[in-house]
CSV table of C-alpha atoms in Angstrom, one decimal:
chain,number,residue,atom,x,y,z
A,21,ALA,CA,-0.1,-0.2,-18.5
A,22,THR,CA,-3.6,-1.4,-18.9
A,23,LEU,CA,-5.7,-2.7,-16.0
A,24,VAL,CA,-8.5,-5.1,-16.8
A,25,PHE,CA,-11.2,-5.4,-14.2
A,26,GLY,CA,-13.4,-8.4,-14.1
A,27,THR,CA,-16.9,-7.6,-12.8
A,28,ALA,CA,-20.2,-9.4,-12.7
A,29,GLY,CA,-21.4,-7.2,-15.6
A,30,GLY,CA,-18.5,-7.8,-17.8
A,31,LEU,CA,-15.0,-6.4,-18.3
A,32,ALA,CA,-13.9,-2.8,-18.0
A,33,THR,CA,-10.4,-1.4,-18.8
A,34,ALA,CA,-8.5,1.6,-17.6
A,35,THR,CA,-5.2,2.9,-18.9
A,36,VAL,CA,-2.8,4.4,-16.5
A,37,GLY,CA,0.6,6.1,-17.1
A,38,VAL,CA,3.7,4.5,-15.6
A,39,TYR,CA,7.4,4.6,-16.3
A,40,ALA,CA,8.0,2.8,-19.6
A,41,ILE,CA,10.6,0.6,-18.0
A,42,ARG,CA,8.0,-0.6,-15.5
A,43,GLN,CA,5.0,-1.1,-17.7
A,44,PHE,CA,3.0,-4.2,-16.6
A,45,THR,CA,-0.5,-5.5,-17.3
A,46,TYR,CA,-2.6,-6.8,-14.5
A,47,ASN,CA,-5.9,-8.7,-14.5
A,48,VAL,CA,-7.8,-7.6,-11.4
A,49,TRP,CA,-10.7,-9.4,-9.8
A,50,GLU,CA,-12.8,-7.6,-7.2
A,51,ILE,CA,-14.6,-10.0,-4.8
A,52,GLU,CA,-17.0,-8.4,-2.4
A,53,TYR,CA,-17.8,-10.1,1.0
A,54,PRO,CA,-20.2,-8.7,3.7
A,55,ASP,CA,-17.3,-7.2,5.7
A,56,ASN,CA,-14.5,-6.6,3.2
A,57,VAL,CA,-13.4,-6.5,-0.4
A,58,GLU,CA,-10.7,-8.7,-1.8
A,59,TYR,CA,-8.7,-7.9,-4.9
A,60,ARG,CA,-6.8,-10.6,-6.8
A,61,PHE,CA,-4.1,-9.7,-9.2
A,62,ASP,CA,-2.6,-11.8,-12.0
A,63,SER,CA,0.3,-9.9,-13.6
A,64,GLU,CA,1.6,-10.4,-17.0
A,65,GLY,CA,5.3,-9.5,-17.3
A,66,THR,CA,8.3,-9.7,-15.0
A,67,GLY,CA,10.4,-7.4,-13.0
A,68,THR,CA,10.9,-6.5,-9.4
A,69,THR,CA,11.4,-3.3,-7.4
A,70,GLU,CA,13.9,-3.4,-4.6
A,71,SER,CA,12.4,-3.2,-1.1
A,72,ARG,CA,12.8,0.2,0.5
A,73,GLU,CA,12.5,1.4,4.0
A,74,PRO,CA,11.0,4.8,4.9
A,75,THR,CA,13.6,7.6,5.5
A,76,TYR,CA,11.1,9.4,7.7
A,77,ILE,CA,9.5,8.1,10.9
A,78,PRO,CA,8.0,10.5,13.5
A,79,GLU,CA,10.1,11.2,16.6
A,80,GLY,CA,9.6,8.7,19.4
A,81,TYR,CA,9.0,5.6,17.3
A,82,GLU,CA,11.5,2.8,17.2
A,83,LEU,CA,11.9,-0.2,14.9
A,84,ILE,CA,10.4,-3.3,16.7
A,85,TRP,CA,10.8,-5.8,13.9
A,86,SER,CA,11.2,-6.2,10.1
A,87,ASP,CA,10.9,-9.1,7.7
A,88,ASP,CA,12.3,-9.0,4.1
A,89,THR,CA,11.2,-12.3,2.5
A,90,MET,CA,11.1,-13.1,-1.2
A,91,GLY,CA,10.7,-9.5,-2.4
A,92,ASP,CA,8.1,-8.6,0.3
A,93,LEU,CA,9.0,-6.3,3.1
A,94,ASP,CA,7.1,-5.7,6.4
A,95,ILE,CA,8.4,-3.2,9.0
A,96,TYR,CA,6.8,-2.4,12.4
A,97,TYR,CA,7.5,0.6,14.5
A,98,GLU,CA,6.1,1.5,17.9
A,99,ASN,CA,6.4,4.3,20.4
A,100,GLU,CA,6.3,4.2,24.2
A,101,GLU,CA,2.5,4.7,24.3
A,102,GLY,CA,2.0,1.6,22.2
A,103,GLU,CA,1.0,3.6,19.0
A,104,SER,CA,2.2,1.8,15.9
A,105,ILE,CA,3.3,2.4,12.3
A,106,PHE,CA,3.3,-0.6,9.9
A,107,VAL,CA,4.9,-0.4,6.4
A,108,SER,CA,4.4,-3.3,4.0
A,109,GLU,CA,5.6,-3.8,0.4
A,110,ALA,CA,4.2,-6.9,-1.4
A,111,ASN,CA,5.5,-8.0,-4.7
A,112,LEU,CA,2.4,-8.8,-6.8
A,113,GLU,CA,4.4,-11.4,-8.7
A,114,ASN,CA,4.7,-13.4,-5.5
A,115,ASP,CA,1.4,-12.6,-3.7
A,116,PRO,CA,-1.3,-11.5,-6.1
A,117,MET,CA,-4.1,-10.9,-3.4
A,118,ILE,CA,-5.1,-7.8,-1.4
A,119,ALA,CA,-7.9,-7.8,1.1
A,120,PHE,CA,-9.2,-5.0,3.3
A,121,GLY,CA,-12.3,-4.0,5.3
A,122,THR,CA,-14.8,-1.5,3.9
A,123,ASP,CA,-17.0,-1.0,6.9
A,124,ASN,CA,-16.7,2.2,9.0
A,125,VAL,CA,-14.1,3.9,6.9
A,126,GLU,CA,-13.9,7.1,5.0
A,127,TRP,CA,-12.0,7.1,1.7
A,128,TYR,CA,-9.7,9.8,0.3
A,129,ASP,CA,-7.6,10.1,-2.8
A,130,TYR,CA,-4.0,11.2,-2.6
A,131,GLU,CA,-0.8,10.9,-4.7
A,132,ILE,CA,2.4,9.2,-3.6
A,133,ASN,CA,5.4,9.9,-5.9
A,134,GLY,CA,3.1,10.3,-8.9
A,135,PHE,CA,1.0,7.2,-8.2
A,136,GLU,CA,-2.7,7.3,-7.3
A,137,ALA,CA,-3.2,6.3,-3.7
A,138,THR,CA,-6.2,5.7,-1.5
A,139,MET,CA,-6.3,6.6,2.2
A,140,GLU,CA,-8.8,5.0,4.5
A,141,ILE,CA,-9.6,6.5,7.9
A,142,SER,CA,-11.5,4.4,10.4
A,143,THR,CA,-14.5,6.1,11.9
A,144,ASP,CA,-14.2,3.7,14.8
A,145,ASP,CA,-10.7,4.5,16.1
A,146,ASN,CA,-9.2,7.1,13.7
A,147,SER,CA,-6.5,4.6,12.4
A,148,LYS,CA,-5.3,5.4,8.9
A,149,VAL,CA,-4.1,3.4,6.0
A,150,ILE,CA,-2.7,4.5,2.6
A,151,ARG,CA,-2.3,2.1,-0.3
A,152,TRP,CA,-0.9,2.3,-3.8
A,153,ILE,CA,0.7,0.2,-6.5
A,154,ASP,CA,4.0,1.2,-8.1
A,155,GLY,CA,5.0,-1.2,-10.9
A,156,ASN,CA,4.5,-4.7,-9.5
A,157,ILE,CA,4.8,-3.6,-5.8
A,158,TYR,CA,1.8,-3.0,-3.6
A,159,PHE,CA,2.5,-0.5,-0.8
A,160,TYR,CA,0.5,-0.3,2.4
A,161,VAL,CA,1.4,2.1,5.3
A,162,SER,CA,-0.8,2.2,8.4
A,163,THR,CA,-0.8,4.1,11.6
A,164,SER,CA,-2.7,3.8,14.8
A,165,ASP,CA,-2.3,7.4,15.9
A,166,THR,CA,-0.5,9.9,13.6
A,167,THR,CA,-1.9,12.8,11.5
A,168,VAL,CA,-2.7,12.5,7.8
A,169,GLY,CA,0.3,14.7,7.1
A,170,GLU,CA,2.6,12.4,9.0
A,171,LEU,CA,1.3,9.3,7.2
A,172,LEU,CA,1.8,11.0,3.8
A,173,LYS,CA,5.3,12.1,4.8
A,174,ILE,CA,6.1,8.5,5.8
A,175,ALA,CA,4.7,7.1,2.5
A,176,ASN,CA,6.6,9.7,0.3
A,177,SER,CA,9.8,9.0,2.2
A,178,LEU,CA,9.9,5.5,0.7
A,179,TYR,CA,11.1,7.2,-2.5
A,180,GLU,CA,13.7,9.6,-1.1
A,181,ASN,CA,16.7,7.3,-1.7
A,182,MET,CA,15.6,5.9,-5.1
A,183,TYR,CA,17.1,8.3,-7.5
């Protein structure tokens, strides 16, 4: 698939490898605000990926609520100490916008099931978020108080029942 990035200075393209049956083209606009960056996606092509729940959640966390609406899935877990895990899967066909803060975070690159992923760790409260795109699904997993290893294990567990 080819990603086309619109910037103030012109257009840039990047080619990324994906499964041939899930090859899509996205136009991506990056909009920078003082406290955050917003990405807007326009996809060309069709297709969906079934929502999936993580097969791994650390001991002591329980499901508080989940919402599976129009191809988007949000799941919220919490433990007795009030620490939380949030899993979100957004179908970019339905909701082509992603926004997140860029202040007071450290960025790290990882891989989830073969897809490039970005982890943000807050320098304020040590909360962690990992994000990636698989086909036309944007994944977001956040925790208020788990280790990097636990967050990666949760994210990778989304793929355990796929094949």
